[in-house]
Amino acid sequence: MGKNNITTKLNYKEALLNYFSDILCMSAGIIIYRNVSYYKGFILQSVQQEILILAFIYIIFAFPYYLFLNSGRFSKAAQLILGLLDFIKQSMRYLKEKKKTEQRSLPSFSPAFRVAILFMMVKFFYIPVMLNFAADHVVNIEKEIMHILNKQSVHDSIYIIMIDILYLIDTGLFSVGYLTESKYLDNEVKSVEPTLLGWAVTLICYPPFNSIFGYVFPWPQTSLVTFENHYLTFLCRFLILILIGLYLWASIALGPKASNLTNRGIVPSGPYAFVRHPAYISKNITWWIMSIPYMSIPAIVSGIGTNFIYYMRAVTEERHLSKDPDYIEYCKKVPWMFIPYVI
């Protein structure tokens, strides 16, 4: 009986630590989102409200989850707090004993702390981006529905709606991936991209950094590809839908594991059974088709520049994931990065 009481107390303390550590980090993020000028301008008002609603839901359900379903596990926020406290203790001990010996090792952060703080940075950056993307797709769908009701460009509107629905599902999946981490969703983070290059080539593809990238490589595109030849228009639009569908298939295969810069376990199913980076190759081919009406030497140079960035994303991801034995075995079964039997 006494042992059970001790275990219950430990579980209670762990749950409290996880709960309040998460609230602390979540509150810090919300304060920044609502007060820093960039985020006040970037995040849609509806998304600001969604974030507050999600925070309220968390406050209600998180503690019972940690107490009854996730005992014995520390959240990333708790690992961050514990890592900071441990570093402070090491620093105090180092300063106290420095005069006694010259061989004292310097204070250092634990591997768990490094993964925790990097993942918190990933969450902080991507949550508003993905929620904003999802909200934009909803707005676009509503706008095109009004066009259909008003009998304005009905066929074009149906095509645009199909694209936005596909991207809405994709951004919804990634939003779940960034918002959650649980053994029940099988999406616990094993490691986070450790290199500056890996972060740089990934973040430059998203706002606000993609504005810099777009300035260097201005690649004009339109999803509403149109030619004088109706058959060519239909073919290009059909290929775009197929490629975006392939991109979405890759996201569905990832499921709750969907997120950038993290290793949450290897996914060998869906399009990943054929190539290791199906989302990247489908994205880039889609953009080439969308740029056909604007084809020129500068557009080609910009397209190649974009392709190179995504190639570097694949290279840095593989270097990161190759530290996982499961990924090494996966690469033996799926040797092609982008196109089967080609590359």
XYZ file of C-alpha atoms in Angstrom:
343
model
C 0.000 0.000 0.000
C 2.823 2.346 0.915
C 4.582 1.636 -2.388
C 1.398 2.439 -4.320
C 1.079 5.738 -2.460
C 4.654 6.667 -3.345
C 4.060 5.775 -6.988
C 0.860 7.837 -7.037
C 2.656 10.833 -5.564
C 5.431 10.528 -8.131
C 2.918 10.317 -10.975
C 1.092 13.344 -9.566
C 4.314 15.379 -9.391
C 5.306 14.357 -12.928
C 1.853 15.284 -14.219
C 2.033 18.683 -12.523
C 5.515 19.303 -13.908
C 4.435 18.381 -17.445
C 1.236 20.395 -17.165
C 2.689 23.637 -15.844
C 5.825 23.421 -18.016
C 3.600 23.140 -21.071
C 1.442 26.038 -19.894
C 4.553 28.171 -19.346
C 5.898 27.514 -22.856
C 2.451 27.819 -24.429
C 1.815 31.130 -22.665
C 5.177 32.478 -23.821
C 4.298 31.587 -27.409
C 0.846 33.171 -27.222
C 2.268 36.369 -25.710
C 4.750 36.626 -28.583
C 2.111 35.838 -31.218
C -0.222 38.521 -29.866
C 2.300 41.272 -29.139
C 5.241 41.074 -31.546
C 4.489 43.282 -34.556
C 5.417 40.659 -37.164
C 3.066 38.038 -35.739
C 0.300 40.581 -35.128
C 0.394 41.348 -38.838
C 1.049 37.829 -40.094
C -1.358 35.700 -38.062
C -4.978 36.098 -39.117
C -7.388 37.209 -36.391
C -9.349 33.979 -36.808
C -6.125 31.985 -36.272
C -5.276 34.037 -33.157
C -8.665 33.009 -31.808
C -8.082 29.370 -32.803
C -4.802 29.364 -30.879
C -6.573 30.674 -27.765
C -9.300 28.021 -28.137
C -6.694 25.273 -28.510
C -4.894 26.596 -25.425
C -8.171 26.518 -23.459
C -8.827 22.924 -24.556
C -5.314 22.021 -23.461
C -5.817 23.588 -20.022
C -8.923 21.430 -19.500
C -7.677 18.064 -20.719
C -3.879 18.030 -20.396
C -3.533 17.352 -16.671
C -5.784 14.235 -16.643
C -3.912 13.014 -19.719
C -0.528 13.370 -18.043
C -1.779 11.878 -14.779
C -3.622 8.826 -16.091
C -2.347 8.145 -19.611
C 1.201 9.469 -19.853
C 2.722 8.673 -16.465
C 6.465 8.149 -16.359
C 7.091 10.387 -19.392
C 8.229 13.986 -19.438
C 6.878 16.368 -22.042
C 9.328 18.335 -24.159
C 8.509 21.473 -22.157
C 9.246 19.634 -18.899
C 12.514 18.316 -20.338
C 13.395 21.889 -21.268
C 12.721 23.147 -17.723
C 14.557 20.229 -16.119
C 17.497 20.706 -18.487
C 17.763 24.376 -17.591
C 17.662 23.592 -13.864
C 20.317 20.912 -14.302
C 22.529 23.338 -16.242
C 22.155 25.945 -13.493
C 23.119 23.354 -10.877
C 26.146 22.313 -12.940
C 27.177 25.951 -13.331
C 26.915 26.642 -9.592
C 28.870 23.483 -8.805
C 31.480 24.407 -11.391
C 31.953 27.905 -9.979
C 32.056 26.564 -6.430
C 34.664 23.898 -7.142
C 36.673 25.762 -9.787
C 39.241 26.930 -7.269
C 39.729 23.387 -5.946
C 40.698 21.752 -9.232
C 41.676 22.776 -12.734
C 40.267 19.590 -14.280
C 36.617 20.355 -13.617
C 34.501 19.802 -16.764
C 32.444 22.688 -18.074
C 28.640 22.708 -17.600
C 26.747 21.214 -20.536
C 23.187 20.632 -21.669
C 21.853 17.075 -21.840
C 20.870 15.480 -25.175
C 17.229 15.427 -23.998
C 17.359 19.183 -23.397
C 18.795 19.830 -26.870
C 16.029 17.809 -28.528
C 13.402 19.498 -26.343
C 14.436 23.080 -27.045
C 14.843 22.445 -30.779
C 11.415 20.838 -30.984
C 9.845 23.727 -29.048
C 11.403 26.054 -31.631
C 9.908 23.913 -34.420
C 6.458 24.094 -32.792
C 6.712 27.834 -32.155
C 7.620 28.558 -35.779
C 5.307 26.166 -37.619
C 2.047 26.220 -35.628
C 0.973 29.739 -36.748
C 2.287 29.109 -40.274
C 0.239 25.937 -40.771
C -2.894 27.292 -39.106
C -2.631 30.413 -41.255
C -2.225 28.319 -44.418
C -5.284 26.251 -43.470
C -7.356 29.396 -42.838
C -6.284 30.853 -46.200
C -7.465 27.698 -47.989
C -10.840 27.895 -46.239
C -11.208 31.531 -47.316
C -10.278 30.625 -50.910
C -12.815 27.793 -50.977
C -15.572 30.084 -49.688
C -14.674 32.710 -52.303
C -14.762 30.210 -55.165
C -18.080 28.786 -53.953
C -19.536 32.307 -54.191
C -18.200 32.525 -57.761
C -19.975 29.275 -58.608
C -23.236 30.476 -57.043
C -22.937 33.660 -59.083
C -22.110 31.579 -62.169
C -18.713 33.215 -62.609
C -15.948 31.048 -64.119
C -17.582 27.896 -62.796
C -15.064 25.424 -64.221
C -12.087 27.452 -63.014
C -13.626 27.769 -59.556
C -14.258 24.025 -59.270
C -10.628 23.372 -60.202
C -9.337 25.917 -57.651
C -11.614 24.450 -54.959
C -10.187 20.987 -55.601
C -6.646 22.317 -55.166
C -7.537 24.178 -51.967
C -9.287 21.144 -50.497
C -6.182 19.023 -51.097
C -3.925 21.639 -49.502
C -6.385 22.184 -46.635
C -6.184 18.494 -45.707
C -2.395 18.661 -45.953
C -2.045 21.728 -43.726
C -4.555 20.216 -41.293
C -2.415 17.086 -40.963
C 0.737 19.124 -40.402
C -1.049 21.321 -37.858
C -1.911 18.188 -35.877
C 1.702 17.050 -36.171
C 3.073 20.299 -34.757
C 0.430 20.621 -32.041
C 0.724 17.089 -30.660
C 3.250 14.572 -29.420
C 1.999 11.351 -27.862
C 2.818 7.671 -27.666
C -0.835 7.017 -28.536
C -0.407 8.843 -31.842
C 2.975 7.181 -32.374
C 4.507 10.588 -33.090
C 6.973 11.103 -30.266
C 10.051 13.027 -31.362
C 13.230 10.958 -31.441
C 15.525 13.714 -32.694
C 15.502 17.164 -34.309
C 17.643 18.449 -37.191
C 20.889 19.511 -35.451
C 22.583 21.594 -38.174
C 22.236 25.246 -39.115
C 22.242 24.309 -42.817
C 19.319 21.928 -42.334
C 17.300 24.606 -40.567
C 18.271 27.293 -43.093
C 17.217 25.399 -46.242
C 13.938 24.403 -44.567
C 12.889 27.704 -43.009
C 13.688 29.661 -46.174
C 10.730 27.884 -47.796
C 8.258 29.396 -45.310
C 7.213 32.915 -44.268
C 8.762 35.288 -43.473
C 11.983 33.889 -44.944
C 10.425 32.819 -48.248
C 10.073 36.515 -49.156
C 13.886 36.686 -49.225
C 14.011 33.514 -51.276
C 11.364 34.863 -53.653
C 13.375 38.029 -54.122
C 16.505 36.062 -55.079
C 14.606 33.477 -57.146
C 11.402 35.160 -58.425
C 9.674 32.149 -59.979
C 6.340 33.307 -61.506
C 3.590 30.683 -61.303
C -0.166 30.280 -61.525
C -2.272 27.347 -60.417
C -4.881 28.502 -62.942
C -2.776 27.471 -65.945
C -4.549 28.541 -69.145
C -3.665 28.176 -72.832
C -5.444 28.891 -76.079
C -5.503 25.156 -76.649
C -8.204 23.790 -74.329
C -6.763 20.273 -74.396
C -3.372 21.560 -73.228
C -5.074 23.542 -70.471
C -6.983 20.448 -69.344
C -3.846 18.282 -69.452
C -1.769 20.696 -67.360
C -4.501 21.182 -64.799
C -5.108 17.445 -64.602
C -1.381 16.816 -64.011
C -1.324 19.521 -61.321
C -4.195 17.846 -59.471
C -2.523 14.434 -59.754
C 0.781 15.798 -58.430
C -0.856 17.675 -55.546
C -2.770 14.474 -54.810
C 0.562 12.624 -54.653
C 1.873 15.305 -52.319
C -1.183 14.879 -50.093
C -0.787 11.081 -50.204
C 2.685 11.548 -48.728
C 1.252 13.703 -45.922
C -1.510 11.166 -45.216
C 1.114 8.414 -45.020
C 2.970 10.446 -42.389
C -0.235 11.040 -40.434
C 0.425 12.526 -36.953
C 4.168 12.215 -37.621
C 3.899 15.019 -40.196
C 6.352 17.805 -39.378
C 9.547 19.355 -40.671
C 12.996 19.058 -39.094
C 12.098 16.094 -36.871
C 12.514 12.339 -36.746
C 9.322 10.878 -35.291
C 9.842 7.386 -36.632
C 10.352 6.088 -40.150
C 7.319 5.766 -42.452
C 7.857 3.130 -45.188
C 4.268 3.065 -46.485
C 2.287 5.013 -49.073
C 4.456 6.772 -51.671
C 7.423 6.356 -49.303
C 7.456 2.710 -50.343
C 8.654 3.858 -53.788
C 10.807 6.959 -53.190
C 12.202 8.626 -50.076
C 11.038 12.183 -50.878
C 7.737 11.950 -52.783
C 6.432 15.279 -51.440
C 9.457 17.243 -52.668
C 9.489 15.817 -56.174
C 5.721 16.239 -56.631
C 5.887 19.837 -55.356
C 8.694 20.818 -57.690
C 7.181 19.231 -60.798
C 3.884 20.965 -59.957
C 5.639 24.321 -59.794
C 7.327 23.724 -63.163
C 3.935 23.094 -64.769
C 2.479 26.189 -63.087
C 5.322 28.297 -64.470
C 4.870 27.244 -68.125
C 2.854 30.378 -69.076
C 5.702 32.550 -67.751
C 8.593 30.517 -69.091
C 11.754 32.538 -69.668
C 15.475 32.347 -68.902
C 15.044 34.124 -65.508
C 12.115 31.825 -64.658
C 14.184 28.743 -65.538
C 17.072 29.981 -63.363
C 14.673 30.622 -60.480
C 13.123 27.178 -60.921
C 16.528 25.519 -60.800
C 17.367 27.558 -57.693
C 14.175 26.333 -56.010
C 14.929 22.757 -57.031
C 18.393 23.076 -55.495
C 16.969 24.283 -52.171
C 14.639 21.293 -52.019
C 17.471 18.970 -53.000
C 19.470 20.373 -50.084
C 16.472 19.846 -47.819
C 16.456 16.201 -48.847
C 20.227 15.888 -48.329
C 20.183 17.445 -44.847
C 17.150 15.373 -43.856
C 18.873 12.182 -44.949
C 22.030 13.113 -43.047
C 19.903 13.679 -39.939
C 17.741 10.568 -40.325
C 20.731 8.341 -41.145
C 21.641 8.459 -37.465
C 18.583 6.249 -36.973
C 19.307 2.547 -37.779
C 15.699 2.157 -38.943
C 16.291 4.742 -41.662
C 19.433 2.994 -42.849
C 17.422 -0.198 -43.281
C 14.652 1.764 -45.016
C 17.158 3.207 -47.513
C 18.278 -0.317 -48.414
C 14.695 -1.190 -49.321
C 13.962 2.147 -51.030
C 17.167 3.272 -52.778
C 15.601 6.063 -54.853
C 15.357 9.633 -53.510
C 12.925 11.173 -56.016
C 12.118 9.038 -59.077
C 12.151 5.213 -59.084
C 15.044 3.725 -61.086
C 16.289 7.215 -62.002
C 17.505 9.161 -58.975
